[in-house]
Amino acid sequence: MHNEIKYEGKGKALYSTDTPGQLIQKFKDDTTAFDGKKHAVVTGKGVLNCAISSWFFERLHEAGIASHYIRRESADCMRIHELHMLPVEVVVRNMAAGSICRRLGLEEGLKLARPLTELFYKSDALGDPMINTEHAVLFGWATAEQLDTMRELARRINRLMCDILQDAGIVLVDFKLEFGLLDGKVVLGDEITPDGCRLWDAQTGQKLDKDVFRRDLGGLSEAYHEVAHRLGIEGVA
Ligand code: UDP
């Protein structure tokens, strides 16, 4: 099937293909939290994440937002353009949850007056520390112009995703994006799945994302199935 493995992370693996510049991104059933200290295999999660991520990348493409996505290759694999990844993660928050609550003493669920973007340096060894624009530019992780583009794209993606999810009765609390360079241009990479988003039922507040696993709140694949079902996503088995 694919050629050699180029990278293996906690939730995904990348394989080379016979076409230069194209890779296969495989979504794994492995699920980790707390810097890998908590681990489980959730059967079917790879297929769900591949279906959800492919679906969102297609919606973004329709809205004119470029990404590494080419097509869904199989149940749990996406064909992508190989990017030169920038080691800066962008988190967008609409409500307070997770690390911002621990850091600033905010109550979970506090609605933010406007979407907030935060930057994190992608380093497993350092536990992805929060950084600002000056750190990223000073240490050469991205240029000021690239960071402006990343933040602007992240805000546009947030608006689109909020609208789509609202129609499905889901609140987009926060999410994480990663970007890379394709022919020198900043484009969206990585994934858009409930592993990297906080999604709450609009009526009940029920969590439909990886917090279900982090906090032992029930079945993870049931929650992800619910998200896929409400969005009308097919091919989730
Ligand atoms: N996130 C992620 N990968 C990371 C860190 C965060 O996908 O390495 C996502 C996380 O799922 C949440 C958002 O980014 O939707 C904000 O995460 P936060 O900073 O609150 O950290 P956490 O509470 O996940 O430790």
Tab-separated table of C-alpha atoms and ligand atoms in Angstrom:
chain	number	residue	atom	x	y	z
A	1	MET	CA	0.000	0.000	0.000
A	2	HIS	CA	1.981	3.003	1.128
A	3	ASN	CA	5.713	3.300	1.093
A	4	GLU	CA	7.869	4.015	4.076
A	5	ILE	CA	6.605	5.614	7.259
A	6	LYS	CA	7.906	9.186	7.496
A	7	TYR	CA	6.579	10.181	10.899
A	8	GLU	CA	4.578	8.565	13.646
A	9	GLY	CA	2.871	10.644	16.318
A	10	LYS	CA	0.419	9.894	19.089
A	11	GLY	CA	-2.726	10.040	16.961
A	12	LYS	CA	-1.495	9.961	13.367
A	13	ALA	CA	1.165	8.529	11.079
A	14	LEU	CA	2.497	9.880	7.783
A	15	TYR	CA	3.584	7.677	4.882
A	16	SER	CA	5.346	8.568	1.641
A	17	THR	CA	3.591	7.864	-1.678
A	18	ASP	CA	4.719	7.263	-5.244
A	19	THR	CA	3.831	10.880	-6.062
A	20	PRO	CA	6.521	13.363	-4.995
A	21	GLY	CA	5.184	16.011	-2.624
A	22	GLN	CA	2.185	13.923	-1.567
A	23	LEU	CA	1.790	11.933	1.657
A	24	ILE	CA	-0.775	9.667	3.270
A	25	GLN	CA	-1.945	10.793	6.710
A	26	LYS	CA	-3.335	7.835	8.671
A	27	PHE	CA	-5.562	8.465	11.683
A	28	LYS	CA	-4.891	5.964	14.467
A	29	ASP	CA	-7.221	4.482	17.057
A	30	ASP	CA	-4.665	5.359	19.748
A	31	THR	CA	-5.844	8.074	22.107
A	32	THR	CA	-3.578	9.915	24.503
A	33	ALA	CA	-3.891	12.727	27.008
A	34	PHE	CA	-1.733	14.465	29.599
A	35	ASP	CA	1.444	14.381	27.479
A	36	GLY	CA	0.938	10.713	26.657
A	37	LYS	CA	0.614	9.613	30.301
A	38	LYS	CA	-2.945	8.374	29.639
A	39	HIS	CA	-3.350	6.037	26.665
A	40	ALA	CA	-6.094	3.845	25.229
A	41	VAL	CA	-7.003	2.269	21.922
A	42	VAL	CA	-10.511	3.357	20.908
A	43	THR	CA	-11.631	1.084	18.083
A	44	GLY	CA	-13.087	3.067	15.196
A	45	LYS	CA	-11.713	6.457	16.292
A	46	GLY	CA	-9.279	6.600	13.347
A	47	VAL	CA	-12.122	6.190	10.841
A	48	LEU	CA	-14.276	8.763	12.645
A	49	ASN	CA	-11.460	11.309	12.814
A	50	CYS	CA	-10.559	10.773	9.151
A	51	ALA	CA	-14.195	11.265	8.109
A	52	ILE	CA	-14.688	14.370	10.273
A	53	SER	CA	-11.359	15.951	9.314
A	54	SER	CA	-11.854	15.307	5.574
A	55	TRP	CA	-15.356	16.772	5.784
A	56	PHE	CA	-14.149	19.969	7.489
A	57	PHE	CA	-11.231	20.430	5.071
A	58	GLU	CA	-13.719	20.138	2.188
A	59	ARG	CA	-15.994	22.779	3.735
A	60	LEU	CA	-12.957	25.060	4.206
A	61	HIS	CA	-11.865	24.552	0.597
A	62	GLU	CA	-15.357	25.544	-0.568
A	63	ALA	CA	-14.910	28.740	1.451
A	64	GLY	CA	-11.552	29.412	-0.240
A	65	ILE	CA	-9.288	28.342	2.643
A	66	ALA	CA	-6.295	26.372	1.391
A	67	SER	CA	-5.013	23.318	3.260
A	68	HIS	CA	-2.822	20.273	2.726
A	69	TYR	CA	-5.942	18.147	2.042
A	70	ILE	CA	-6.211	16.415	-1.345
A	71	ARG	CA	-8.818	13.680	-0.744
A	72	ARG	CA	-9.969	10.959	1.611
A	73	GLU	CA	-7.975	7.990	0.376
A	74	SER	CA	-9.580	5.231	2.467
A	75	ALA	CA	-11.597	4.843	5.667
A	76	ASP	CA	-8.814	6.066	7.946
A	77	CYS	CA	-6.365	7.713	5.500
A	78	MET	CA	-6.236	11.138	3.871
A	79	ARG	CA	-4.006	12.072	0.927
A	80	ILE	CA	-2.257	15.375	1.620
A	81	HIS	CA	0.329	17.747	0.196
A	82	GLU	CA	3.601	17.567	2.090
A	83	LEU	CA	4.084	20.842	3.942
A	84	HIS	CA	7.052	22.414	5.641
A	85	MET	CA	5.365	22.603	9.055
A	86	LEU	CA	5.815	25.691	11.217
A	87	PRO	CA	6.417	24.693	14.886
A	88	VAL	CA	3.745	27.063	16.216
A	89	GLU	CA	0.249	25.897	17.203
A	90	VAL	CA	-2.624	28.387	17.082
A	91	VAL	CA	-5.430	27.928	19.609
A	92	VAL	CA	-8.683	29.855	19.113
A	93	ARG	CA	-11.001	30.202	22.094
A	94	ASN	CA	-14.635	31.337	22.175
A	95	MET	CA	-15.195	30.235	25.772
A	96	ALA	CA	-12.815	29.535	28.642
A	97	ALA	CA	-11.881	25.874	29.161
A	98	GLY	CA	-8.765	23.790	29.698
A	99	SER	CA	-5.377	25.437	30.083
A	100	ILE	CA	-6.609	29.043	30.101
A	101	CYS	CA	-8.716	28.246	33.180
A	102	ARG	CA	-5.704	26.747	34.975
A	103	ARG	CA	-3.432	29.596	33.874
A	104	LEU	CA	-5.694	32.572	34.590
A	105	GLY	CA	-8.079	31.161	37.208
A	106	LEU	CA	-11.117	31.467	34.925
A	107	GLU	CA	-14.267	29.452	35.361
A	108	GLU	CA	-14.921	26.814	32.687
A	109	GLY	CA	-17.643	28.002	30.319
A	110	LEU	CA	-16.988	31.742	30.671
A	111	LYS	CA	-18.012	33.298	27.358
A	112	LEU	CA	-15.258	35.491	25.909
A	113	ALA	CA	-16.292	38.902	24.571
A	114	ARG	CA	-14.457	38.129	21.319
A	115	PRO	CA	-12.496	35.139	20.004
A	116	LEU	CA	-9.031	34.904	21.528
A	117	THR	CA	-6.012	33.483	19.694
A	118	GLU	CA	-3.024	32.030	21.557
A	119	LEU	CA	0.286	30.650	20.265
A	120	PHE	CA	2.127	27.575	21.555
A	121	TYR	CA	5.609	26.334	20.642
A	122	LYS	CA	5.290	22.781	19.335
A	123	SER	CA	7.729	20.794	21.476
A	124	ASP	CA	6.873	17.518	23.209
A	125	ALA	CA	10.039	17.815	25.309
A	126	LEU	CA	8.901	21.192	26.684
A	127	GLY	CA	5.180	20.337	26.889
A	128	ASP	CA	4.143	22.859	24.179
A	129	PRO	CA	4.727	26.102	26.143
A	130	MET	CA	2.637	29.195	25.398
A	131	ILE	CA	4.584	31.853	23.485
A	132	ASN	CA	3.892	35.233	21.915
A	133	THR	CA	4.660	36.675	18.487
A	134	GLU	CA	8.014	38.057	19.637
A	135	HIS	CA	9.258	34.631	20.766
A	136	ALA	CA	8.236	33.040	17.471
A	137	VAL	CA	9.975	35.713	15.375
A	138	LEU	CA	13.069	36.018	17.586
A	139	PHE	CA	13.742	32.282	17.576
A	140	GLY	CA	12.943	31.899	13.864
A	141	TRP	CA	9.894	29.634	14.204
A	142	ALA	CA	7.793	31.850	11.894
A	143	THR	CA	8.005	35.356	10.428
A	144	ALA	CA	5.770	38.187	11.644
A	145	GLU	CA	3.969	38.086	8.311
A	146	GLN	CA	3.379	34.328	8.537
A	147	LEU	CA	2.025	34.727	12.067
A	148	ASP	CA	-0.379	37.455	10.903
A	149	THR	CA	-1.620	35.119	8.161
A	150	MET	CA	-1.988	32.213	10.606
A	151	ARG	CA	-4.035	34.314	13.031
A	152	GLU	CA	-6.206	35.745	10.250
A	153	LEU	CA	-6.857	32.267	8.799
A	154	ALA	CA	-7.562	30.907	12.292
A	155	ARG	CA	-10.189	33.627	12.867
A	156	ARG	CA	-11.844	32.933	9.495
A	157	ILE	CA	-11.854	29.198	10.177
A	158	ASN	CA	-13.354	29.870	13.612
A	159	ARG	CA	-16.219	31.874	12.098
A	160	LEU	CA	-16.946	29.170	9.528
A	161	MET	CA	-16.758	26.313	12.021
A	162	CYS	CA	-18.863	28.151	14.617
A	163	ASP	CA	-21.634	28.641	12.027
A	164	ILE	CA	-21.508	25.040	10.781
A	165	LEU	CA	-21.495	23.582	14.284
A	166	GLN	CA	-24.181	25.936	15.574
A	167	ASP	CA	-26.535	24.587	12.902
A	168	ALA	CA	-25.802	21.115	14.312
A	169	GLY	CA	-26.591	22.228	17.869
A	170	ILE	CA	-22.929	22.230	18.912
A	171	VAL	CA	-20.897	25.030	20.529
A	172	LEU	CA	-17.278	25.388	19.401
A	173	VAL	CA	-15.542	26.211	22.694
A	174	ASP	CA	-11.937	26.134	21.444
A	175	PHE	CA	-9.672	24.364	18.967
A	176	LYS	CA	-6.067	24.019	17.857
A	177	LEU	CA	-4.687	24.501	14.339
A	178	GLU	CA	-1.299	23.867	12.767
A	179	PHE	CA	0.014	25.519	9.632
A	180	GLY	CA	2.776	24.844	7.143
A	181	LEU	CA	4.279	26.189	3.941
A	182	LEU	CA	3.294	24.947	0.481
A	183	ASP	CA	5.314	26.640	-2.300
A	184	GLY	CA	6.167	29.348	0.241
A	185	LYS	CA	2.522	30.053	1.106
A	186	VAL	CA	0.996	29.520	4.576
A	187	VAL	CA	-1.719	26.836	4.421
A	188	LEU	CA	-3.624	24.842	7.024
A	189	GLY	CA	-2.229	21.398	7.908
A	190	ASP	CA	-2.737	18.669	10.502
A	191	GLU	CA	-6.359	17.771	11.347
A	192	ILE	CA	-9.730	19.122	12.429
A	193	THR	CA	-11.250	16.504	14.726
A	194	PRO	CA	-12.811	16.293	18.185
A	195	ASP	CA	-9.298	15.334	19.391
A	196	GLY	CA	-8.228	18.951	18.869
A	197	CYS	CA	-11.488	20.843	19.514
A	198	ARG	CA	-13.794	21.325	22.488
A	199	LEU	CA	-17.371	20.712	21.344
A	200	TRP	CA	-20.340	21.076	23.709
A	201	ASP	CA	-23.963	20.241	23.078
A	202	ALA	CA	-25.720	23.613	22.767
A	203	GLN	CA	-28.688	22.521	24.904
A	204	THR	CA	-27.186	20.362	27.623
A	205	GLY	CA	-23.506	21.325	27.628
A	206	GLN	CA	-22.601	17.649	27.219
A	207	LYS	CA	-18.998	17.246	26.062
A	208	LEU	CA	-18.576	15.673	22.611
A	209	ASP	CA	-14.766	15.798	22.342
A	210	LYS	CA	-11.556	14.384	23.808
A	211	ASP	CA	-12.433	15.700	27.277
A	212	VAL	CA	-14.736	12.633	27.423
A	213	PHE	CA	-11.527	10.564	27.460
A	214	ARG	CA	-9.437	12.983	29.548
A	215	ARG	CA	-12.090	13.040	32.288
A	216	ASP	CA	-13.599	9.521	31.935
A	217	LEU	CA	-17.031	10.871	31.011
A	218	GLY	CA	-18.226	7.880	28.978
A	219	GLY	CA	-17.787	6.468	25.498
A	220	LEU	CA	-15.441	8.436	23.272
A	221	SER	CA	-16.447	6.825	19.985
A	222	GLU	CA	-20.154	7.391	20.835
A	223	ALA	CA	-19.416	11.108	21.318
A	224	TYR	CA	-17.478	11.369	18.025
A	225	HIS	CA	-20.236	9.408	16.253
A	226	GLU	CA	-22.749	11.943	17.557
A	227	VAL	CA	-20.695	14.812	16.082
A	228	ALA	CA	-20.399	13.055	12.708
A	229	HIS	CA	-24.085	12.166	12.695
A	230	ARG	CA	-25.241	15.709	13.498
A	231	LEU	CA	-23.035	17.133	10.728
A	232	GLY	CA	-24.431	14.600	8.250
A	233	ILE	CA	-21.005	13.084	7.620
A	234	GLU	CA	-20.998	9.768	5.793
A	235	GLY	CA	-18.429	6.992	5.727
A	236	VAL	CA	-18.021	6.581	9.473
A	237	ALA	CA	-18.944	2.866	9.481
B	1	UDP	N1	-5.095	21.047	21.844
B	1	UDP	C1	-4.630	20.076	20.986
B	1	UDP	N2	-3.334	19.671	21.100
B	1	UDP	C2	-2.481	20.166	22.023
B	1	UDP	C3	-2.971	21.139	22.910
B	1	UDP	C4	-4.280	21.564	22.792
B	1	UDP	O1	-5.348	19.609	20.105
B	1	UDP	O2	-1.305	19.755	22.064
B	1	UDP	C5	-6.490	21.508	21.723
B	1	UDP	C6	-7.360	21.013	22.858
B	1	UDP	O3	-8.009	19.800	22.507
B	1	UDP	C7	-8.360	22.135	23.022
B	1	UDP	C8	-7.579	23.385	22.578
B	1	UDP	O4	-6.494	22.918	21.805
B	1	UDP	O5	-9.457	21.973	22.155
B	1	UDP	C9	-7.071	24.201	23.743
B	1	UDP	O6	-6.325	23.358	24.587
B	1	UDP	P1	-5.795	23.914	25.985
B	1	UDP	O7	-4.732	24.946	25.741
B	1	UDP	O8	-6.953	24.346	26.805
B	1	UDP	O9	-5.034	22.698	26.642
B	1	UDP	P2	-5.569	21.351	27.347
B	1	UDP	O10	-6.678	21.701	28.286
B	1	UDP	O11	-6.000	20.478	26.203
B	1	UDP	O12	-4.354	20.861	28.064
